[in-house]
Short mmCIF file of C-alpha atoms in Angstrom, two decimals:
data_model
loop_
_atom_site.label_atom_id
_atom_site.label_comp_id
_atom_site.label_asym_id
_atom_site.label_seq_id
_atom_site.Cartn_x
_atom_site.Cartn_y
_atom_site.Cartn_z
CA UNK A 13 -67.36 91.75 -81.13
CA UNK A 14 -63.85 90.79 -82.32
CA UNK A 15 -63.41 89.98 -86.00
CA UNK A 16 -62.00 86.45 -86.22
CA UNK A 17 -61.83 86.28 -90.04
CA UNK A 18 -58.17 85.87 -91.09
CA UNK A 19 -56.77 88.92 -92.85
CA UNK A 20 -54.56 88.02 -95.83
CA UNK A 21 -52.42 90.69 -97.47
CA UNK A 22 -50.97 89.94 -100.93
CA UNK A 23 -48.08 92.22 -101.89
CA UNK A 24 -47.87 92.39 -105.69
CA UNK A 25 -50.41 91.71 -108.43
CA UNK A 26 -48.18 89.96 -110.97
CA UNK A 27 -48.35 86.28 -111.93
CA UNK A 28 -47.90 84.81 -108.47
CA UNK A 29 -50.01 87.42 -106.68
CA UNK A 30 -52.88 87.36 -109.16
CA UNK A 31 -53.02 83.57 -109.31
CA UNK A 32 -52.89 83.34 -105.51
CA UNK A 33 -55.89 85.65 -105.14
CA UNK A 34 -57.75 84.21 -108.14
CA UNK A 35 -57.46 80.59 -107.01
CA UNK A 36 -58.06 81.46 -103.37
CA UNK A 37 -61.43 82.88 -104.41
CA UNK A 38 -62.21 79.70 -106.34
CA UNK A 39 -61.31 77.40 -103.44
CA UNK A 40 -62.44 79.31 -100.37
CA UNK A 41 -65.91 79.79 -98.99
CA UNK A 42 -67.44 83.25 -99.00
CA UNK A 43 -66.42 85.07 -95.84
CA UNK A 44 -63.75 82.52 -94.95
CA UNK A 45 -60.99 85.13 -95.19
CA UNK A 46 -60.54 88.84 -95.85
CA UNK A 47 -58.11 89.14 -98.80
CA UNK A 48 -56.44 92.35 -99.96
CA UNK A 49 -54.04 92.63 -102.90
CA UNK A 50 -51.79 95.70 -103.24
CA UNK A 51 -50.00 96.70 -106.44
CA UNK A 52 -49.08 100.07 -108.01
CA UNK A 53 -50.84 98.94 -111.20
CA UNK A 54 -54.48 97.80 -111.44
CA UNK A 55 -53.59 94.94 -113.77
CA UNK A 56 -51.38 91.89 -114.17
CA UNK A 57 -49.05 91.92 -117.19
CA UNK A 58 -48.60 88.67 -119.13
CA UNK A 59 -44.91 89.24 -119.77
CA UNK A 60 -44.31 86.49 -122.38
CA UNK A 61 -46.43 88.61 -124.73
CA UNK A 62 -44.30 91.75 -124.36
CA UNK A 63 -42.08 90.97 -127.40
CA UNK A 64 -45.22 90.56 -129.57
CA UNK A 65 -46.67 93.78 -128.15
CA UNK A 66 -43.40 95.52 -129.06
CA UNK A 67 -43.71 94.11 -132.58
CA UNK A 68 -47.32 95.21 -133.02
CA UNK A 69 -48.63 91.63 -133.13
CA UNK A 70 -50.76 91.92 -129.96
CA UNK A 71 -52.91 94.82 -128.82
CA UNK A 72 -51.31 96.10 -125.56
CA UNK A 73 -54.52 96.02 -123.52
CA UNK A 74 -55.04 92.36 -124.44
CA UNK A 75 -51.73 91.41 -122.80
CA UNK A 76 -52.85 92.58 -119.36
CA UNK A 77 -55.52 91.28 -116.97
CA UNK A 78 -57.60 93.79 -114.99
CA UNK A 79 -57.44 92.82 -111.30
CA UNK A 80 -60.83 94.27 -110.40
CA UNK A 81 -62.59 92.50 -113.26
CA UNK A 82 -61.43 89.02 -112.26
CA UNK A 83 -61.01 89.31 -108.48
CA UNK A 84 -64.58 89.69 -107.24
CA UNK A 85 -64.05 88.90 -103.54
CA UNK A 86 -60.63 90.50 -103.13
CA UNK A 87 -60.03 94.11 -102.14
CA UNK A 88 -57.77 95.65 -104.79
CA UNK A 89 -55.59 98.54 -103.60
CA UNK A 90 -53.65 100.52 -106.21
CA UNK A 91 -50.61 101.56 -104.18
CA UNK A 92 -47.16 100.41 -103.05
CA UNK A 93 -46.20 98.45 -99.97
CA UNK A 94 -43.16 100.41 -98.81
CA UNK A 95 -42.50 98.65 -95.50
CA UNK A 96 -43.25 95.27 -93.95
CA UNK A 97 -43.01 95.05 -90.17
CA UNK A 98 -43.72 91.35 -89.84
CA UNK A 99 -42.70 91.30 -86.19
CA UNK A 100 -45.88 93.29 -85.54
CA UNK A 101 -47.72 92.07 -88.66
CA UNK A 102 -48.18 95.55 -90.06
CA UNK A 103 -47.48 96.82 -93.59
CA UNK A 104 -47.10 100.43 -94.70
CA UNK A 105 -49.16 101.16 -97.80
CA UNK A 106 -48.23 104.26 -99.81
CA UNK A 107 -50.65 105.45 -102.52
CA UNK A 108 -49.73 107.76 -105.40
CA UNK A 109 -52.06 110.38 -103.91
CA UNK A 110 -52.74 110.90 -100.24
CA UNK A 111 -51.00 109.84 -97.06
CA UNK A 112 -49.53 106.39 -96.30
CA UNK A 113 -51.35 104.17 -93.85
CA UNK A 114 -50.67 101.10 -91.73
CA UNK A 115 -52.51 97.89 -92.52
CA UNK A 116 -52.58 94.96 -90.14
CA UNK A 117 -52.68 91.37 -91.37
CA UNK A 118 -52.59 87.79 -90.14
CA UNK A 119 -50.97 86.23 -93.22
CA UNK A 120 -48.78 88.08 -95.72
CA UNK A 121 -48.05 86.80 -99.22
CA UNK A 122 -45.09 88.56 -100.86
CA UNK A 123 -45.24 88.28 -104.65
CA UNK A 124 -43.79 91.64 -105.66
CA UNK A 125 -41.93 90.24 -108.67
CA UNK A 126 -38.74 91.59 -110.20
CA UNK A 127 -37.46 94.70 -111.95
CA UNK A 128 -34.77 95.18 -114.60
CA UNK A 129 -31.27 94.70 -113.25
CA UNK A 130 -28.87 97.23 -114.74
CA UNK A 131 -25.21 98.15 -114.28
CA UNK A 132 -23.65 101.61 -113.93
CA UNK A 133 -22.83 101.85 -117.62
CA UNK A 134 -22.69 105.48 -118.82
CA UNK A 135 -25.78 106.43 -120.82
CA UNK A 136 -27.92 103.35 -120.08
CA UNK A 137 -30.11 104.97 -117.43
CA UNK A 138 -30.72 107.94 -119.75
CA UNK A 139 -31.21 106.21 -123.10
CA UNK A 140 -32.27 102.56 -122.74
CA UNK A 141 -35.78 101.10 -122.43
CA UNK A 142 -36.46 97.95 -120.40
CA UNK A 143 -38.91 95.18 -121.25
CA UNK A 144 -40.64 94.34 -117.97
CA UNK A 145 -43.84 96.36 -118.34
CA UNK A 146 -46.54 96.83 -120.96
CA UNK A 147 -45.69 100.53 -121.09
CA UNK A 148 -42.10 99.73 -122.06
CA UNK A 149 -43.20 97.34 -124.80
CA UNK A 150 -45.54 99.99 -126.24
CA UNK A 151 -42.77 102.59 -126.10
CA UNK A 152 -40.42 100.28 -128.02
CA UNK A 153 -43.06 99.64 -130.71
CA UNK A 154 -43.92 103.31 -131.10
CA UNK A 155 -40.29 104.41 -131.17
CA UNK A 156 -39.41 102.01 -133.98
CA UNK A 157 -42.47 102.95 -136.05
CA UNK A 158 -41.93 106.68 -135.46
CA UNK A 159 -38.29 106.33 -136.47
CA UNK A 160 -39.37 104.86 -139.80
CA UNK A 161 -41.57 107.92 -140.34
CA UNK A 162 -38.73 110.29 -139.44
CA UNK A 163 -36.14 108.44 -141.50
CA UNK A 164 -38.34 108.36 -144.59
CA UNK A 165 -38.10 112.15 -145.03
CA UNK A 166 -34.33 112.35 -144.50
CA UNK A 167 -31.73 111.97 -147.22
CA UNK A 168 -29.75 108.72 -147.24
CA UNK A 169 -26.88 108.93 -144.80
CA UNK A 170 -25.70 108.39 -141.20
CA UNK A 171 -28.64 110.14 -139.51
CA UNK A 172 -31.20 108.08 -141.39
CA UNK A 173 -29.38 104.84 -140.59
CA UNK A 174 -29.09 105.84 -136.91
CA UNK A 175 -32.88 106.05 -136.72
CA UNK A 176 -33.15 102.62 -138.34
CA UNK A 177 -30.65 100.95 -135.98
CA UNK A 178 -31.84 98.87 -133.01
CA UNK A 179 -29.59 97.56 -130.23
CA UNK A 180 -30.82 94.92 -127.77
CA UNK A 181 -28.71 94.11 -124.71
CA UNK A 182 -29.06 90.59 -123.29
CA UNK A 183 -29.23 87.22 -125.05
CA UNK A 184 -31.70 85.43 -122.81
CA UNK A 185 -35.20 84.47 -123.91
CA UNK A 186 -36.65 87.96 -123.54
CA UNK A 187 -33.78 89.58 -125.44
CA UNK A 188 -33.80 87.10 -128.32
CA UNK A 189 -37.58 87.21 -128.67
CA UNK A 190 -37.86 91.00 -128.79
CA UNK A 191 -34.80 91.19 -131.06
CA UNK A 192 -36.26 88.72 -133.55
CA UNK A 193 -39.75 90.22 -133.36
CA UNK A 194 -38.46 93.75 -134.03
CA UNK A 195 -36.37 92.50 -136.94
CA UNK A 196 -39.51 90.87 -138.34
CA UNK A 197 -41.50 94.08 -137.85
CA UNK A 198 -38.86 96.25 -139.52
CA UNK A 199 -38.71 93.94 -142.53
CA UNK A 200 -42.51 94.06 -142.84
CA UNK A 201 -42.56 97.88 -142.57
CA UNK A 202 -40.25 98.36 -145.56
CA UNK A 203 -42.99 97.66 -148.10
CA UNK A 204 -44.81 100.76 -146.82
CA UNK A 205 -41.67 102.92 -146.96
CA UNK A 206 -40.34 102.77 -150.55
CA UNK A 207 -37.82 105.49 -149.69
CA UNK A 208 -35.99 103.10 -147.33
CA UNK A 209 -34.01 99.97 -148.09
CA UNK A 210 -33.34 96.79 -146.13
CA UNK A 211 -29.60 97.56 -146.06
CA UNK A 212 -30.30 100.75 -144.10
CA UNK A 213 -31.88 98.82 -141.21
CA UNK A 214 -29.38 97.50 -138.67
CA UNK A 215 -30.10 95.16 -135.74
CA UNK A 216 -27.48 94.32 -133.11
CA UNK A 217 -27.79 92.12 -130.02
CA UNK A 218 -25.08 92.36 -127.35
CA UNK A 219 -24.40 89.33 -125.13
CA UNK A 220 -21.56 89.14 -122.62
CA UNK A 221 -21.56 85.33 -122.56
CA UNK A 222 -20.37 82.99 -125.30
CA UNK A 223 -23.87 81.76 -126.18
CA UNK A 224 -27.53 82.82 -126.20
CA UNK A 225 -30.67 81.30 -124.68
CA UNK A 226 -29.19 79.09 -121.94
CA UNK A 227 -32.67 77.56 -121.46
CA UNK A 228 -32.27 75.53 -124.67
CA UNK A 229 -29.56 73.19 -125.93
CA UNK A 230 -26.39 74.56 -127.51
CA UNK A 231 -27.39 73.06 -130.85
CA UNK A 232 -30.77 74.81 -130.76
CA UNK A 233 -29.21 78.14 -129.77
CA UNK A 234 -26.77 77.86 -132.67
CA UNK A 235 -29.70 77.31 -135.05
CA UNK A 236 -31.27 80.51 -133.73
CA UNK A 237 -28.03 82.41 -134.37
CA UNK A 238 -27.91 81.17 -137.97
CA UNK A 239 -31.58 82.02 -138.49
CA UNK A 240 -31.06 85.56 -137.20
CA UNK A 241 -28.01 86.02 -139.42
CA UNK A 242 -30.04 85.02 -142.49
CA UNK A 243 -32.51 87.78 -141.63
CA UNK A 244 -29.83 90.46 -141.37
CA UNK A 245 -29.58 90.56 -137.58
CA UNK A 246 -26.16 90.58 -135.90
CA UNK A 247 -25.42 88.93 -132.54
CA UNK A 248 -22.25 89.98 -130.73
CA UNK A 249 -21.17 87.19 -128.34
CA UNK A 250 -18.49 87.57 -125.65
CA UNK A 251 -19.05 91.30 -125.96
CA UNK A 252 -19.76 93.88 -123.28
CA UNK A 253 -21.52 97.20 -123.55
CA UNK A 254 -19.20 99.92 -122.25
CA UNK A 255 -21.11 103.13 -122.95
CA UNK A 256 -24.35 104.41 -124.44
CA UNK A 257 -23.94 108.16 -123.95
CA UNK A 258 -26.07 110.18 -126.40
CA UNK A 259 -27.17 106.92 -128.05
CA UNK A 260 -23.63 106.07 -129.20
CA UNK A 261 -23.18 102.40 -128.21
CA UNK A 262 -19.55 101.53 -127.55
CA UNK A 263 -18.62 97.85 -127.31
CA UNK A 264 -15.68 96.08 -125.69
CA UNK A 265 -14.60 95.00 -129.18
CA UNK A 266 -13.97 98.64 -130.10
CA UNK A 267 -17.04 98.84 -132.36
CA UNK A 268 -19.27 101.93 -132.18
CA UNK A 269 -22.97 101.79 -133.07
CA UNK A 270 -25.05 105.01 -133.28
CA UNK A 271 -28.70 104.22 -132.49
CA UNK A 272 -31.94 105.80 -131.36
CA UNK A 273 -33.38 102.64 -129.75
CA UNK A 274 -31.65 100.59 -127.03
CA UNK A 275 -33.65 97.79 -125.38
CA UNK A 276 -32.23 96.43 -122.11
CA UNK A 277 -33.06 92.81 -121.21
CA UNK A 278 -29.84 91.80 -119.44
CA UNK A 279 -31.20 90.36 -116.22
CA UNK A 280 -33.68 90.99 -113.42
CA UNK A 281 -33.55 91.43 -109.66
CA UNK A 282 -36.10 91.02 -106.90
CA UNK A 283 -38.21 94.14 -106.29
CA UNK A 284 -35.90 96.17 -104.01
CA UNK A 285 -38.65 98.42 -102.61
CA UNK A 286 -40.35 95.46 -100.96
CA UNK A 287 -37.29 93.35 -100.14
CA UNK A 288 -35.27 96.14 -98.52
CA UNK A 289 -38.26 97.76 -96.87
CA UNK A 290 -39.05 94.86 -94.55
CA UNK A 291 -37.80 92.51 -91.88
CA UNK A 292 -38.27 89.22 -93.74
CA UNK A 293 -35.06 87.15 -94.23
CA UNK A 294 -33.22 87.75 -97.52
CA UNK A 295 -30.58 85.57 -99.20
CA UNK A 296 -27.36 86.73 -100.87
CA UNK A 297 -28.99 87.49 -104.25
CA UNK A 298 -31.55 89.80 -102.67
CA UNK A 299 -34.52 87.40 -102.73
CA UNK A 300 -36.72 86.43 -99.80
CA UNK A 301 -35.68 83.11 -98.27
CA UNK A 302 -38.50 80.68 -98.97
CA UNK A 303 -39.12 77.05 -98.03
CA UNK A 304 -40.34 74.39 -100.50
CA UNK A 305 -43.88 74.83 -99.09
CA UNK A 306 -43.63 78.56 -99.97
CA UNK A 307 -43.54 79.71 -96.36
CA UNK A 308 -40.81 82.25 -95.65
CA UNK A 309 -37.86 80.75 -93.79
CA UNK A 310 -35.43 77.86 -94.04
CA UNK A 311 -35.57 74.11 -93.49
CA UNK A 312 -34.82 74.73 -89.81
CA UNK A 313 -36.91 77.81 -89.16
CA UNK A 314 -40.35 78.97 -90.29
CA UNK A 315 -41.45 82.62 -90.27
CA UNK A 316 -45.05 82.07 -89.23
CA UNK A 317 -47.65 83.96 -91.21
CA UNK A 318 -45.32 84.90 -94.08
CA UNK A 319 -45.29 83.44 -97.60
CA UNK A 320 -43.44 84.28 -100.82
CA UNK A 321 -43.44 83.16 -104.46
CA UNK A 322 -42.39 84.23 -107.92
CA UNK A 323 -39.34 86.28 -108.88
CA UNK A 324 -39.06 87.96 -105.47
CA UNK A 325 -38.47 84.64 -103.72
CA UNK A 326 -35.74 82.01 -103.53
CA UNK A 327 -37.80 78.80 -103.73
CA UNK A 328 -35.84 75.51 -103.66
CA UNK A 329 -36.27 73.55 -106.90
CA UNK A 330 -37.03 70.02 -105.71
CA UNK A 331 -36.90 68.73 -109.31
CA UNK A 332 -33.14 69.32 -109.36
CA UNK A 333 -33.29 71.44 -112.49
CA UNK A 334 -32.93 74.87 -110.95
CA UNK A 335 -29.90 77.14 -111.13
CA UNK A 336 -28.06 76.95 -107.81
CA UNK A 337 -30.77 74.70 -106.45
CA UNK A 338 -33.52 77.33 -106.77
CA UNK A 339 -36.41 77.85 -109.19
CA UNK A 340 -35.44 80.16 -112.02
CA UNK A 341 -37.39 83.44 -112.27
CA UNK A 342 -39.89 82.74 -115.05
CA UNK A 343 -43.63 82.77 -115.64
CA UNK A 344 -43.91 78.99 -115.60
CA UNK A 345 -42.83 78.79 -111.95
CA UNK A 346 -44.62 81.96 -110.82
CA UNK A 347 -48.01 80.79 -112.12
CA UNK A 348 -47.75 77.34 -110.58
CA UNK A 349 -46.42 78.70 -107.30
CA UNK A 350 -49.34 81.12 -107.15
CA UNK A 351 -51.82 78.28 -107.58
CA UNK A 352 -50.14 76.25 -104.82
CA UNK A 353 -49.95 79.31 -102.59
CA UNK A 354 -53.72 79.63 -102.73
CA UNK A 355 -54.06 76.00 -101.61
CA UNK A 356 -51.41 76.28 -98.90
CA UNK A 357 -52.64 79.54 -97.36
CA UNK A 358 -56.16 78.15 -97.31
CA UNK A 359 -54.86 74.94 -95.73
CA UNK A 360 -53.21 76.89 -92.91
CA UNK A 361 -56.38 78.96 -92.40
CA UNK A 362 -58.27 75.67 -92.01
CA UNK A 363 -55.66 74.20 -89.67
CA UNK A 364 -54.15 71.84 -92.25
CA UNK A 365 -50.57 71.32 -93.43
CA UNK A 366 -49.21 73.01 -96.59
CA UNK A 367 -47.65 71.01 -99.43
CA UNK A 368 -44.25 71.41 -101.06
CA UNK A 369 -43.85 72.98 -104.47
CA UNK A 370 -42.57 70.56 -107.10
CA UNK A 371 -42.57 71.28 -110.79
CA UNK A 372 -40.33 69.84 -113.48
CA UNK A 373 -39.68 72.32 -116.26
CA UNK A 374 -41.86 71.43 -119.26
CA UNK A 375 -39.48 73.05 -121.69
CA UNK A 376 -38.98 76.42 -123.34
CA UNK A 377 -40.73 78.01 -126.28
CA UNK A 378 -39.96 81.29 -128.03
CA UNK A 379 -41.38 83.30 -130.89
CA UNK A 380 -38.81 84.61 -133.36
CA UNK A 381 -41.05 86.79 -135.46
CA UNK A 382 -44.05 86.05 -137.62
CA UNK A 383 -44.29 82.33 -138.56
CA UNK A 384 -40.98 81.47 -136.91
CA UNK A 385 -40.09 80.07 -133.50
CA UNK A 386 -38.16 77.54 -131.46
CA UNK A 387 -39.27 74.93 -128.90
CA UNK A 388 -37.13 72.76 -126.61
CA UNK A 389 -38.28 70.04 -124.21
CA UNK A 390 -35.61 67.63 -123.10
CA UNK A 391 -33.94 66.29 -126.22
CA UNK A 392 -36.88 67.27 -128.42
CA UNK A 393 -36.38 70.46 -130.40
CA UNK A 394 -38.77 72.05 -132.87
CA UNK A 395 -37.87 74.95 -135.13
CA UNK A 396 -39.57 77.26 -137.59
CA UNK A 397 -43.30 77.31 -138.32
CA UNK A 398 -44.31 74.33 -136.15
CA UNK A 399 -42.48 75.84 -133.15
CA UNK A 400 -44.21 79.16 -133.81
CA UNK A 401 -47.59 77.40 -133.62
CA UNK A 402 -46.44 75.69 -130.40
CA UNK A 403 -45.46 79.08 -128.98
CA UNK A 404 -48.79 80.69 -129.75
CA UNK A 405 -50.74 77.63 -128.68
CA UNK A 406 -49.00 77.38 -125.32
CA UNK A 407 -49.20 81.05 -124.42
CA UNK A 408 -52.70 81.44 -125.83
CA UNK A 409 -53.90 78.76 -123.41
CA UNK A 410 -51.70 79.99 -120.54
CA UNK A 411 -53.21 83.48 -120.64
CA UNK A 412 -55.54 83.62 -117.62
CA UNK A 413 -59.32 83.71 -118.13
CA UNK A 414 -61.30 82.93 -121.26
CA UNK A 415 -62.07 86.61 -121.68
CA UNK A 416 -58.37 87.36 -122.17
CA UNK A 417 -57.71 84.27 -124.28
CA UNK A 418 -60.47 85.22 -126.71
CA UNK A 419 -59.19 88.80 -127.06
CA UNK A 420 -55.64 87.63 -127.80
CA UNK A 421 -56.60 84.87 -130.24
CA UNK A 422 -59.12 87.12 -131.99
CA UNK A 423 -56.36 89.70 -132.44
CA UNK A 424 -54.11 87.07 -133.99
CA UNK A 425 -56.87 86.08 -136.41
CA UNK A 426 -57.45 89.72 -137.38
CA UNK A 427 -53.72 90.20 -138.00
CA UNK A 428 -53.62 87.10 -140.19
CA UNK A 429 -56.23 88.55 -142.56
CA UNK A 430 -55.57 92.28 -142.14
CA UNK A 431 -51.85 92.42 -141.36
CA UNK A 432 -50.11 94.29 -138.55
CA UNK A 433 -51.39 97.66 -137.43
CA UNK A 434 -48.45 99.99 -138.12
CA UNK A 435 -49.81 103.13 -136.49
CA UNK A 436 -47.44 104.72 -133.98
CA UNK A 437 -49.07 106.36 -130.98
CA UNK A 438 -45.89 107.81 -129.54
CA UNK A 439 -47.66 111.14 -129.15
CA UNK A 440 -49.73 109.71 -126.27
CA UNK A 441 -46.64 110.21 -124.11
CA UNK A 442 -47.20 113.98 -124.49
CA UNK A 443 -51.01 114.12 -124.79
CA UNK A 444 -51.35 117.88 -124.16
CA UNK A 445 -48.76 119.01 -126.70
CA UNK A 446 -51.17 119.84 -129.55
CA UNK A 447 -53.75 121.35 -127.20
CA UNK A 448 -51.13 123.59 -125.61
CA UNK A 449 -49.75 124.65 -128.98
CA UNK A 450 -53.05 126.14 -130.15
CA UNK A 451 -54.77 126.95 -126.85
CA UNK A 452 -55.86 130.58 -126.45
CA UNK A 453 -54.32 132.31 -123.45
CA UNK A 454 -55.21 135.58 -121.70
CA UNK A 455 -53.30 138.54 -123.04
CA UNK A 456 -50.70 139.90 -120.64
CA UNK A 457 -51.76 143.16 -118.96
CA UNK A 458 -50.64 146.24 -120.92
CA UNK A 459 -48.71 149.01 -119.12
CA UNK A 460 -50.82 152.08 -118.41
CA UNK A 461 -50.34 155.19 -120.63
CA UNK A 462 -47.50 157.48 -119.52
CA UNK A 463 -49.84 160.44 -119.08
CA UNK A 464 -52.22 158.43 -116.93
CA UNK A 465 -49.40 157.20 -114.74
CA UNK A 466 -48.12 160.72 -113.85
CA UNK A 467 -49.10 162.16 -110.46
CA UNK A 468 -51.71 164.90 -110.47
CA UNK A 469 -49.15 167.48 -109.37
CA UNK A 470 -46.99 166.81 -112.43
CA UNK A 471 -50.00 167.10 -114.74
CA UNK A 472 -50.79 170.54 -113.33
CA UNK A 473 -47.23 171.87 -113.80
CA UNK A 474 -47.58 172.87 -117.50
CA UNK A 475 -50.72 174.87 -116.68
CA UNK A 476 -48.79 176.93 -114.09
CA UNK A 477 -46.08 177.67 -116.62
CA UNK A 478 -48.67 178.87 -119.16
CA UNK A 479 -50.38 181.12 -116.58
CA UNK A 480 -47.05 182.71 -115.59
CA UNK A 481 -46.39 183.55 -119.24
#
């Protein structure tokens, strides 16, 4: 008997992919479709929380959503999709262990997200840390806290200040948020390190453009610059990073900044593994060409059975507010596109017509450290404490599932009464180091005694000499 249940393959378990699967389960009948989601990680990362994770304000595990816990009727595969042969409706799935296999599908949903976009600047690939994953945010937090520990036992001087210097590259929302959060964390840490002074901590943000945070008004962005300056953080506008070899940051202005922590937030690009490893149409910026109804294709041509959403896709912004006519790559669009994708894929499965995606940007909100933030919606701008509450309120509610919301909010309440947890767990990156240092090992085999190693004939030679005497 032939299986007539539609097979739906979701490539990527980020915002768009998770919300597609999650809402498809809510809207579909049991057995109406066979849904599989493939991602190298078994969880979705709520990226707006990464700056707060880096600053120790949110427990890392609370900023991710376990796919298997919340997707009860979806098959979760922890692997990569390395090739899409849509002409034959077959995808190549490559796990971390074992051999790749071919998986057939009827409908494919590409939501593979984006990765950090870097440039061939000497030293960046070797020394910088991105801010796209929970692991990167944790590494940033642990590095800063460990550097305070290391600096506290050094004499005052260049090496101590190098450890207490942070450089962030990129003045968009992610860069400004992590920059401000880390400045706030460093200021809070000083009370526990009486050996160190505020003047020894140095924070620099490098932005090639003439302004920061293009998502907000120029007036609001200028307020942020002034606020950062008051807190001892320096923003270098119209400045390019030319080198970061051995942690020595060289700027186009001629300035040199020795540092042990470089955070790269200067742009993203569509996941190249998925985009380049398939036959779906791609536009000039490397994103999958997507129609307003989230089907792959153009106004004149539809690629049947293929859908895309989120940062990997070029979705027309029908509200007129998008850059170049397309939706900007942010969580606000990815979440809403994922919800519509669930409706549209289900509509096609049921023989109905999909609907176009339309969403007018609600505004932008950013946290700038503890009790400080900025909010912009149209001509309305909020700053300081009230914007910080707006930031936490919005993202607290936007976090998917009540289970995750409660964990995050409960963590915030604990921090309010107990303060930040300042323990660095950088050693988890080398978990066997202590065990290996003290582990008992078998002794190397000892060479046999010289006498025992001689042939029998040689041993008998002295006896012959004695007898002859």
